[in-house]
XYZ file of C-alpha atoms in Angstrom:
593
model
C 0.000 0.000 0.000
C 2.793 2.390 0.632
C 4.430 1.759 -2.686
C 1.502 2.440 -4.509
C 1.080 5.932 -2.581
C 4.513 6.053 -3.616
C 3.920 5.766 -6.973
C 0.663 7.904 -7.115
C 2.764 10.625 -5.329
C 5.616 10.588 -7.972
C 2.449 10.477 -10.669
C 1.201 13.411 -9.671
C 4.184 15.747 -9.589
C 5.653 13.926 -12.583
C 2.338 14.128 -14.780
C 2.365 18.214 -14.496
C 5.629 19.055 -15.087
C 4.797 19.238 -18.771
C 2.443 21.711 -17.569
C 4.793 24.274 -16.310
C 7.287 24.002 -19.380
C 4.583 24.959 -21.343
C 3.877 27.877 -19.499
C 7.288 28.853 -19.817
C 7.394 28.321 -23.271
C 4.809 30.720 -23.805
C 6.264 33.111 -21.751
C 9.008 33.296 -23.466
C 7.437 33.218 -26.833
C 5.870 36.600 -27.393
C 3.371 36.214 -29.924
C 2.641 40.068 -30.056
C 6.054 41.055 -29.989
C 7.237 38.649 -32.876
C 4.758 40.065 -35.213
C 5.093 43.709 -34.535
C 9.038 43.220 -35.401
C 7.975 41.596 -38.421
C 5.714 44.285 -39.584
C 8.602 46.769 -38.178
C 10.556 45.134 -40.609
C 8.477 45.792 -43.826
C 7.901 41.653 -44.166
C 3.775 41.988 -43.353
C 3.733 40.677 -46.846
C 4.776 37.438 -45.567
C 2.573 34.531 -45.022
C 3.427 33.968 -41.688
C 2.229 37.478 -40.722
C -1.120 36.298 -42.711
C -1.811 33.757 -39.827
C -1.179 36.425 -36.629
C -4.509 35.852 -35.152
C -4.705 32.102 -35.659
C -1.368 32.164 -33.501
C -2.944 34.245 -30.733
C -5.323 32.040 -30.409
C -3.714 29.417 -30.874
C -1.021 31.167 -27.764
C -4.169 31.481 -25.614
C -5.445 27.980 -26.302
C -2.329 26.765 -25.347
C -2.448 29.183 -21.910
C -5.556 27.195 -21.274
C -4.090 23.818 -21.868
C -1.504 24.315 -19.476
C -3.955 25.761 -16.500
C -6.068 22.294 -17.176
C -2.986 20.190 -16.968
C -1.813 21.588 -13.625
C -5.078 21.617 -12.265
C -6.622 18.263 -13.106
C -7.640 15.565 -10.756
C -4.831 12.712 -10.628
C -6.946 10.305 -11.960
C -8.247 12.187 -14.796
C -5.149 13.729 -15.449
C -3.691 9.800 -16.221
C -6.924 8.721 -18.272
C -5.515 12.674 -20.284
C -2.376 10.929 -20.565
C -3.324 7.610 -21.925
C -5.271 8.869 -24.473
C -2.539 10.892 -25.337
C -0.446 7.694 -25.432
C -2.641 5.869 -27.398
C -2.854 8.436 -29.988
C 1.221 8.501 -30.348
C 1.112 4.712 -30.679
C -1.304 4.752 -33.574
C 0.856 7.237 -35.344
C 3.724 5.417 -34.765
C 1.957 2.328 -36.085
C 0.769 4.478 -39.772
C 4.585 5.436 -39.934
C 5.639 2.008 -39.828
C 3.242 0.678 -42.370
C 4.081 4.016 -44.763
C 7.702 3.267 -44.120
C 7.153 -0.662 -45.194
C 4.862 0.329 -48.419
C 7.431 2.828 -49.558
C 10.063 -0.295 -49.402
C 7.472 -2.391 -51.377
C 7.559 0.000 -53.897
C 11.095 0.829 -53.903
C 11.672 -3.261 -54.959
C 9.142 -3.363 -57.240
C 8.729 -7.133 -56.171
C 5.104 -8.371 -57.204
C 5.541 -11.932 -56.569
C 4.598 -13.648 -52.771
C 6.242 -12.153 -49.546
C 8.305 -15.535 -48.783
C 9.946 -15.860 -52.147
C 12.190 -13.192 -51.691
C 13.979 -12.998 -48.837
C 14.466 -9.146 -48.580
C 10.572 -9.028 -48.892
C 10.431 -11.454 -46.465
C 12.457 -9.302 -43.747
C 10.832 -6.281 -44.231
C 7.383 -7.796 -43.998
C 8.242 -9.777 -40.703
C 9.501 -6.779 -38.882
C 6.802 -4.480 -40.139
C 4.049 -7.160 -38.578
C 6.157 -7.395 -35.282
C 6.165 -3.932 -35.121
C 2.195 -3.531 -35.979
C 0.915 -5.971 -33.260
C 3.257 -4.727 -30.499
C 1.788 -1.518 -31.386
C -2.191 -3.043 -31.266
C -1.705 -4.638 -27.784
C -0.452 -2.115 -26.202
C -2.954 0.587 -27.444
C -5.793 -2.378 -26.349
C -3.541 -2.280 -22.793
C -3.650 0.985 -22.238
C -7.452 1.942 -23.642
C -8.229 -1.343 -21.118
C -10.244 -2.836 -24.316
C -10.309 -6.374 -25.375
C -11.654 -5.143 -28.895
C -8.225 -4.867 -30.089
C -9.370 -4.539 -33.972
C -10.282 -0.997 -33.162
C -6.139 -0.013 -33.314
C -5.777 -2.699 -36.404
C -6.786 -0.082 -39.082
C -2.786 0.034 -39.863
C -1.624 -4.052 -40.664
C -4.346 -3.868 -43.803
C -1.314 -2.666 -45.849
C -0.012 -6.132 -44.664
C -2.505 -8.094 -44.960
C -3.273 -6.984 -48.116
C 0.604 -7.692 -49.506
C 0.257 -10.908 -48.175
C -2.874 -11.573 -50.645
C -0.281 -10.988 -53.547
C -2.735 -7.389 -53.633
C -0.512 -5.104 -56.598
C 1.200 -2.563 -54.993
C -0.529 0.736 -56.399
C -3.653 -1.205 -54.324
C -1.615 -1.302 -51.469
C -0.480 2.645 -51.187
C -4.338 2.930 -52.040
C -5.321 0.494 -48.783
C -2.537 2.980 -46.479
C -4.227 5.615 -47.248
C -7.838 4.281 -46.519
C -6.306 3.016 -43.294
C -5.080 6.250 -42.007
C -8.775 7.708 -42.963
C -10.595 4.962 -41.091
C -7.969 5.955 -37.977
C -8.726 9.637 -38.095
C -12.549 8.982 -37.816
C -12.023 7.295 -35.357
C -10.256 9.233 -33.033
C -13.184 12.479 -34.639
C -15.724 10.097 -33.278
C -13.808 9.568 -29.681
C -13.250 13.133 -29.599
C -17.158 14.005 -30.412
C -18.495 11.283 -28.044
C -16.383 12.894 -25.341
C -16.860 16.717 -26.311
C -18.815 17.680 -23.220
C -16.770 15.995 -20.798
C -14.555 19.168 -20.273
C -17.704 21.165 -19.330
C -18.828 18.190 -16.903
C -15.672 18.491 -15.526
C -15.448 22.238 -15.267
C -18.893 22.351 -14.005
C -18.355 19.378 -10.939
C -15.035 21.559 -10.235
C -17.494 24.479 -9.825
C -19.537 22.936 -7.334
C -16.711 21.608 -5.584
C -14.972 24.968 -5.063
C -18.242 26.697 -4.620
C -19.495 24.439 -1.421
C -15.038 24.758 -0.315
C -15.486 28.824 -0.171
C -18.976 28.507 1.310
C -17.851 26.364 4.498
C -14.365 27.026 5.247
C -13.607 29.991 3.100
C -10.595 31.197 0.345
C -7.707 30.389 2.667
C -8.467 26.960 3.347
C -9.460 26.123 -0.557
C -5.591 27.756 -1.612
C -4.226 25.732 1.057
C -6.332 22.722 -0.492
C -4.635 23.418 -3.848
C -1.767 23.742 -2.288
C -0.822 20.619 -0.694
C -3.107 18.622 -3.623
C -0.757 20.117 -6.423
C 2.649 19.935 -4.400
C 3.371 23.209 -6.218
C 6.810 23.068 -3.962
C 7.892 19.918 -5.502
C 6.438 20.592 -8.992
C 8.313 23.634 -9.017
C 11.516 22.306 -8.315
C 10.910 19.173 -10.559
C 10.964 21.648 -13.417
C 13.698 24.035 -12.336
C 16.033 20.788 -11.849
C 14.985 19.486 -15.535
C 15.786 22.977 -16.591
C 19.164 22.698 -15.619
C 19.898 19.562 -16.047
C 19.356 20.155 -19.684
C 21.134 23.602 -19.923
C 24.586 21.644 -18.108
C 23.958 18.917 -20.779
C 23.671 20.973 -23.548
C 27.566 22.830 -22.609
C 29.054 19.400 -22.360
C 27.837 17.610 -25.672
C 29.483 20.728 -26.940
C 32.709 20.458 -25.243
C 35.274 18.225 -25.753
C 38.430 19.431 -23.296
C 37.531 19.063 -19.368
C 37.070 22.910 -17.600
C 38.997 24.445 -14.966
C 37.481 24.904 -11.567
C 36.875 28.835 -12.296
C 35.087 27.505 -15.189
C 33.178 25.255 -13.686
C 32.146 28.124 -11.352
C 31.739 30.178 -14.262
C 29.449 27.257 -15.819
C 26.912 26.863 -12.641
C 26.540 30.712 -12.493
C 25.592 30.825 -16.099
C 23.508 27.883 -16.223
C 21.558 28.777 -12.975
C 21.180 32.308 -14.736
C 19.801 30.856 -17.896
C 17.397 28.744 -16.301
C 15.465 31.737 -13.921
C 15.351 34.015 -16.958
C 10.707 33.442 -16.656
C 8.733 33.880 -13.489
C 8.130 30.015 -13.659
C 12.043 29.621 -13.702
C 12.455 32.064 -11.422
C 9.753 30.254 -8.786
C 11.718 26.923 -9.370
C 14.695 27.874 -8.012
C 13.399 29.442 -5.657
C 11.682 26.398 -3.917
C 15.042 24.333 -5.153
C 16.879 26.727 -2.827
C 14.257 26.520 0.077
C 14.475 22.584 -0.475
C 18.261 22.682 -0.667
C 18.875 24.906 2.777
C 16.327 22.274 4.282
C 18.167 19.506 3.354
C 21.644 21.161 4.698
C 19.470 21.861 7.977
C 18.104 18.825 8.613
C 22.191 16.929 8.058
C 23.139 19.712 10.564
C 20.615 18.530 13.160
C 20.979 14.991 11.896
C 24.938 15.186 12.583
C 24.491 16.780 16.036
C 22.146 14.405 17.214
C 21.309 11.866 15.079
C 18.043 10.118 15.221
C 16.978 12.163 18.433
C 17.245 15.276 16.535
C 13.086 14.403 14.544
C 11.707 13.187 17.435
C 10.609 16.592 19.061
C 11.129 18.501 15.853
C 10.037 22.283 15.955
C 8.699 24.076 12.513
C 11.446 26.798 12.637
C 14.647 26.227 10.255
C 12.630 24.581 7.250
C 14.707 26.534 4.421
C 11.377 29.078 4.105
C 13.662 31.723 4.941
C 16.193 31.362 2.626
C 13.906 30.928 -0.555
C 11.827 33.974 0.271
C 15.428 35.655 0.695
C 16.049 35.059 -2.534
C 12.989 35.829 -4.329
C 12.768 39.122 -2.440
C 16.237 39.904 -3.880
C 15.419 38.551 -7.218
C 12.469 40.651 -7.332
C 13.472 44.244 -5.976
C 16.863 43.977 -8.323
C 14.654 42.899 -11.552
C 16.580 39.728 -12.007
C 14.741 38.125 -14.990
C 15.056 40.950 -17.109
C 18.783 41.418 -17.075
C 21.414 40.179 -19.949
C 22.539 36.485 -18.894
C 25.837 37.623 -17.847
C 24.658 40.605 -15.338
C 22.346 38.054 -14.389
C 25.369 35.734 -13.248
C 26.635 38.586 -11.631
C 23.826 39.301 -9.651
C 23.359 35.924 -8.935
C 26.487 35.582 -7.131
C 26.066 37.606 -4.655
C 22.283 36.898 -4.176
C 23.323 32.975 -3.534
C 26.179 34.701 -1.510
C 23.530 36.027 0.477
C 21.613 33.221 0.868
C 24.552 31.055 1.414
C 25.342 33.215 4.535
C 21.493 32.919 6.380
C 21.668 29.252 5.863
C 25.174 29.175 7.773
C 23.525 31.693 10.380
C 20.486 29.154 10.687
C 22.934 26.642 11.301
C 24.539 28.528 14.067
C 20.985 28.828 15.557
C 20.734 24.973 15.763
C 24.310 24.244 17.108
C 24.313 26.945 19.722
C 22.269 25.626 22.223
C 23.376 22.055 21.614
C 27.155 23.286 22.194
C 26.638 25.372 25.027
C 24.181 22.016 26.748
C 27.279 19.936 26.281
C 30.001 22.548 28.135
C 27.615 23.065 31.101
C 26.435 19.223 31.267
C 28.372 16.270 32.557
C 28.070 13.957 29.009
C 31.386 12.134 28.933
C 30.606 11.145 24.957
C 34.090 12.240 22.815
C 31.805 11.600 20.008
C 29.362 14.155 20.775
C 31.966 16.872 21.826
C 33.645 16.036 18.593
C 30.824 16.798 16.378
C 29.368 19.818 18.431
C 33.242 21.359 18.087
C 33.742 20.236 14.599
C 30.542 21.872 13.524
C 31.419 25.220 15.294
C 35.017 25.448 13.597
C 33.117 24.596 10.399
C 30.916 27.627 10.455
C 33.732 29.752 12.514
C 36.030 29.412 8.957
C 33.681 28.694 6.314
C 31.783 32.255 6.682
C 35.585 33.793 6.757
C 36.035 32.228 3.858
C 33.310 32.995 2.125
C 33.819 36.979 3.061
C 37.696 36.445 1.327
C 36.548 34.638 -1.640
C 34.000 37.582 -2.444
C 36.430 39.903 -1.616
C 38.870 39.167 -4.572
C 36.357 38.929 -7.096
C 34.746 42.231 -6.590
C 36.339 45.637 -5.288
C 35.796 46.425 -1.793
C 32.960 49.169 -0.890
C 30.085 50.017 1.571
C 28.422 47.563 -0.288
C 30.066 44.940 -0.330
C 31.185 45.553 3.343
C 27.600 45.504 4.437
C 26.730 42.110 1.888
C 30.050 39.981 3.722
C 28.843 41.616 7.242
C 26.524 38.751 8.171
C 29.283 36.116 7.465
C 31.800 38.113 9.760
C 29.008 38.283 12.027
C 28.532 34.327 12.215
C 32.204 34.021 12.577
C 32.135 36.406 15.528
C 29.269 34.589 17.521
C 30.525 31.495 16.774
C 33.832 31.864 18.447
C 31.854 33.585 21.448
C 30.196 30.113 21.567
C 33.511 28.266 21.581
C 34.777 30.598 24.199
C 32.214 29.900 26.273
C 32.164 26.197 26.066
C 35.802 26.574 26.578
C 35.163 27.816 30.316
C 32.609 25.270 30.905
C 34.623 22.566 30.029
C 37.733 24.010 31.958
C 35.561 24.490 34.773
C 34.564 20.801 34.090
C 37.902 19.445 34.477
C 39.074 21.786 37.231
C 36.618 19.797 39.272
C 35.857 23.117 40.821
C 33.781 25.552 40.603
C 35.942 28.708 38.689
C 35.148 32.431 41.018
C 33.733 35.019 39.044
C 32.368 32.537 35.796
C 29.411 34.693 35.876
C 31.426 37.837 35.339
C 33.815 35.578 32.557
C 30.687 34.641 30.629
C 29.031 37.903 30.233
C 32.053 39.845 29.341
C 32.963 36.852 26.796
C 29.088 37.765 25.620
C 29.487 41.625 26.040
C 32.754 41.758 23.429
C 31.164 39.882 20.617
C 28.027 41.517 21.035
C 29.635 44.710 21.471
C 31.776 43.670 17.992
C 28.052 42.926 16.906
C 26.982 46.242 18.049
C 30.346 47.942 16.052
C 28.492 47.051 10.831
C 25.378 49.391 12.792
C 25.896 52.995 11.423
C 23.052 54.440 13.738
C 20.558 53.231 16.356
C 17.570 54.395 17.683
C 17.882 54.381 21.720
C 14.588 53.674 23.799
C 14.016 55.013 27.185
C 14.700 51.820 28.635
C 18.230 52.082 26.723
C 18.309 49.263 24.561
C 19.738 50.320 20.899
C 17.560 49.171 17.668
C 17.915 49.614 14.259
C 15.228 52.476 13.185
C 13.353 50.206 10.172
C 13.595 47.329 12.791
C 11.899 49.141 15.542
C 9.432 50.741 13.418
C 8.047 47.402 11.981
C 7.567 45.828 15.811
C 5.879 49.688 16.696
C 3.110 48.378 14.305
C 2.256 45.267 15.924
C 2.937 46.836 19.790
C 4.257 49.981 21.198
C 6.637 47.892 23.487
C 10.276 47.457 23.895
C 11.078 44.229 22.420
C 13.451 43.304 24.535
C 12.263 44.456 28.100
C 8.829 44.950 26.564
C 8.630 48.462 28.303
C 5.218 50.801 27.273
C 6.225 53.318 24.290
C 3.187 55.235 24.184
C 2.257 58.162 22.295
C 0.199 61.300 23.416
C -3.423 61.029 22.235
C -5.267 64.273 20.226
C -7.141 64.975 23.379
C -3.802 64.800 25.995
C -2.007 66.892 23.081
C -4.243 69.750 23.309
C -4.426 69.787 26.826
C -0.499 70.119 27.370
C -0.829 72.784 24.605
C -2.982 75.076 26.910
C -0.828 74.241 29.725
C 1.204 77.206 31.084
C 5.038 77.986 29.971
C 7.775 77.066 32.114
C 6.203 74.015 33.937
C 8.565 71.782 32.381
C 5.696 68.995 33.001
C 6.849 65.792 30.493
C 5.860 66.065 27.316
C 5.792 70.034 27.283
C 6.581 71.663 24.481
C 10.002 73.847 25.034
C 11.188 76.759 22.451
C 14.136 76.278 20.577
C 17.513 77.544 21.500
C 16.653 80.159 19.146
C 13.627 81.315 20.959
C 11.192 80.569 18.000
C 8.197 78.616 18.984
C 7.270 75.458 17.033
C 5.625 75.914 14.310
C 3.119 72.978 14.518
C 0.571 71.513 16.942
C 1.508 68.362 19.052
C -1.844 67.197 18.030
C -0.729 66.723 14.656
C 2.764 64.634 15.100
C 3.184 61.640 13.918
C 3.228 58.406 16.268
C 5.960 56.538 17.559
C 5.985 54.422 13.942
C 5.962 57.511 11.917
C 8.638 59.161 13.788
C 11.128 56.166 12.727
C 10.841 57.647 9.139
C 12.820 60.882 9.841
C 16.326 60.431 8.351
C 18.789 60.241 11.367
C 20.706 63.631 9.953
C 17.577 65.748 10.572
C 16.833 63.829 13.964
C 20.686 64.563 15.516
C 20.480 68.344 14.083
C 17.156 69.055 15.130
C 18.620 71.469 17.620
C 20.740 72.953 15.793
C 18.508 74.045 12.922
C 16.584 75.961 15.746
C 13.364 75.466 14.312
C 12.579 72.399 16.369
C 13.661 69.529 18.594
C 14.289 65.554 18.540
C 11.424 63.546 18.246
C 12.234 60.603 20.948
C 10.369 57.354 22.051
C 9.860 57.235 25.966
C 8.037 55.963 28.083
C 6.393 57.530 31.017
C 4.383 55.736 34.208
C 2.341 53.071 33.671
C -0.951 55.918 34.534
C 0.304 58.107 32.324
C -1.381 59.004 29.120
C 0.163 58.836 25.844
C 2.791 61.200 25.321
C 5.684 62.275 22.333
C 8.517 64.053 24.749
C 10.184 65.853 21.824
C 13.022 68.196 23.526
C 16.682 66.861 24.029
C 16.671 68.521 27.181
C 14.475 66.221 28.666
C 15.193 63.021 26.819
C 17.920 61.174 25.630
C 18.825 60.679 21.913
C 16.261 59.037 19.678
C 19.262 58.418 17.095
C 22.866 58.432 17.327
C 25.313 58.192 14.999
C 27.988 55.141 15.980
């Protein structure tokens, strides 16, 4: 039973691949486009440009096609195929019987089949060929009327009845005529099925939407079309054929920079559609979850799936890339600035699977310094791991750094290897002190103090690739964009989850009509210059909106003398919501590291 779930599986990723390829062959066949260069080029006298329309329609029909093929039921998808099957076989089995009357005629021998032995051959292997093809169209149709796919051996039959060969080419023809009605009157029998279908698919969805609503029908599709598994099906036979293709044209072997050179260009050729661009992308999520799950596997073997959590399933790193693909228009560059691009996009994505796998090792690592586990074995693979990811990142940041010049770019792009380097050996420091603590058989004075100074340089080496932070009044440092995005799900701290609350209209316009010189929080204080503000506190922006001010304007607030730093703090918990804005009061909402 699990074989043939198995099988039906494989079926039903297999059986719409063809699907997708022919949705990205008509993406990248531009029937508009092709003609308008053609009557750009003066040749609208040409007969091709005659049969424009019948090729849009034919380019929509084909649109349609695909969308029925990737959206078919399994089972009527394979009954799709068979016919499909069956209709190749006859064709086959007319080519072989045109093939065999055309070497009747080309011996001119009139006489019986067995009297000449060249006669005899051909007609033997012709027949062979003829009722392999019959029994397997009457397997696959699941017919015992096999004489319905025996139009083609009358050409034979009739040779063997010493028939003269201008009869015979006359019987071929009839018995590719008798074939073709047959396969009208299949087609005409079964003309409405398509709407059946269409219609019971309507229903279907209709009652879906009704009772459990849109998300739960995509979801439905989803996990029914294994669009993850489709989609890298396709990308893989993509490449697969574009790496073929370079080596049944080469004949000397290719250096390793070539071979570099090779996968760049090949992956770059094969995400030049959205479809191609949507297979690797899922071929990258698939490939960082198979690197994850040997990372967890090596660490701790079988023990590793038994309480398995959903985080680190290679999700982030395909949406990593597609969000870079997208926002640098990937698919519509040259192939070579493609490969460029590329390169530092799989960089990229390179780097947060090597971060994800310092997320799994660190609290394994750390568990085995502070716990009593004897097992070399373990330590081994816990340490191994670590050194792994404490020189592979470095290496990675060197490599990049002699193929392209070094900028702010390209400093901030290697940043998050350096950074996994960094925490990594904070990690082996600190196992380091458990283990020496370990073996001291003694507790060491002060480890407290050891541990978080070990963990206040790294982080504080952490803390040195930020160019400016915005400071809470519970003093923890964010990035501006970062703290914005959590201000729209919670004014809270994230770390300490302190209140950052804004003043309301109504609390506004009451400290307005308060009286100068109270210096009450949230008051609104001239400038150095003496000018009063120019605006009402009622109409600032909240603690989300203030994040948008570029940090030059927020650090030189004061000194422009026309207003002050807008700052996040928070007051008593019975306070009402409040925007302290003068740097008097507060301290810096950004500063400039």
């Amino acid at each position: 039973m699990a074989l043939k779930e198995r099988v039906e599986a494989v079926l039903n990723v297999g059986l719409r691949v063809p699907s997708i390829v022919l949705l990205d062959v008509l993406y990248r066949w531009d029937v508009g486009s092709f003609f308008q260069k053609i009557q750009r080029s003066g040749l609208s006298d040409n007969p091709l440009f005659q049969y424009k329309y019948l090729a849009l329609y034919l380019h929509y029909v084909g649109y349609i096609l695909s969308l029925v093929l990737l959206t078919l039921p399994r089972q009527h998808l394979v009954k799709l195929y068979l016919y499909a099957l069956t209709a190749l076989l006859l064709f086959a089995g007319h080519q072989v019987s045109r093939d065999y009357v055309r070497g009747e005629l080309e011996s001119g021998h009139e006489g019986a089949v067995y009297l000449e032995p060249l006669s005899m051959k051909r007609f033997t292997t012709a027949l062979v060929g003829q009722l392999v093809v019959c029994t397997l169209c009457s397997c696959v149709m699941q017919t015992k009327r096999i004489w319905l796919f025996s139009a083609h051996l009358l050409p034979l039959v009739a040779r063997l009845c010493l028939v003269p060969l201008e009869t015979i080419v006359f019987i071929n023809k009839f018995s590719m005529i008798f074939t073709g009605l047959e396969v009208i009157y299949f087609l005409a029998s079964n003309l409405l099925v398509p709407y059946e279908l269409a219609k019971t698919a309507y229903r279907q969805l209709a009652q879906v939407v009704e009772v459990y609503g849109l998300l739960a029908l995509a979801m439905s599709l989803w996990n029914q079309l294994v669009l993850p598994v489709l989609f890298m099906c396709f990308w893989l036979l993509l490449f697969a054929l574009q790496i073929y293709s370079y080596f049944s044209t080469r004949d000397r072997p290719a250096s390793r920079e070539r071979l570099l050179f090779l996968f760049l260009t090949s992956v770059a050729e094969c995400c030049s559609t959205p479809y191609s661009l949507l297979g690797l992308v899922f071929t990258v999520s698939f490939v960082a979850l198979g690197v994850l799950t040997l990372c967890k596997f090596y660490l701790q073997g079988y023990r590793a799936f038994i309480n398995d959590n959903t985080m680190h399933r290679g999700v982030t790193e395909g949406i990593t890339l597609l969000i870079l693909a997208v926002q640098t228009g990937l698919i519509e560059l040259q192939v070579i600035h493609r490969a460029f691009l590329l390169s530092i996009i799989l960089f990229i994505v390179v780097a947060s699977i090597l971060q994800s796998m310092l997320e799994i090792a660190d609290p394994i690592v750390l568990a085995l310094g502070a716990s009593r586990d004897r097992s070399l074995w373990k330590h081994f693979r816990a340490v191994s791991l670590c050194l792994f990811l404490l020189v592979f990142p470095a290496y990675m940041a060197y490599m990049i750094c002699q193929f392209f010049h070094m900028d702010f770019w390209l400093l901030i792009i290697i940043s998050s290897s350096i950074l996994t380097s960094l925490q990594v050996l904070g990690t082996l420091l600190i196992y380091v002190l458990f283990m020496v603590e370990e073996f001291r058989k003694a507790p060491v004075e002060n480890m407290d103090e050891v541990i978080y100074c070990v963990n206040g340089t790294y982080r504080l080496l952490e803390f040195l690739d930020l160019s400016s932070a915005v400071i809470t009044p519970c003093g923890h440092f964010f990035h501006a964009g970062c703290l914005k995005k959590w201000l729209y799900v919670q004014e809270t701290c994230p770390l300490c989850h302190a209140q950052l609350k804004s003043q309301s209209a109504a609390d506004a316009a009451q400290a307005d009509r308060a009286p100068a010189g109270r210096g009450a929080v949230g008051e609104e204080k001239p400038a150095e210059g003496g000018a009063a503000p120019s605006s009402s506190r009622a109409d600032r922006p909240s603690p989300s909106d203030q994040l948008d001010t570029p940090p030059s304007s927020l650090e030189g607030g004061d000194q422009a003398g026309g207003g002050a730093t807008p700052s996040i703090r928070s007051d008593d918990p019975g306070s009402s919501r409040h925007v302290p804005e003068t740097r008097d009061a507060l301290r810096g909402d950004v500063v400039g590291l």
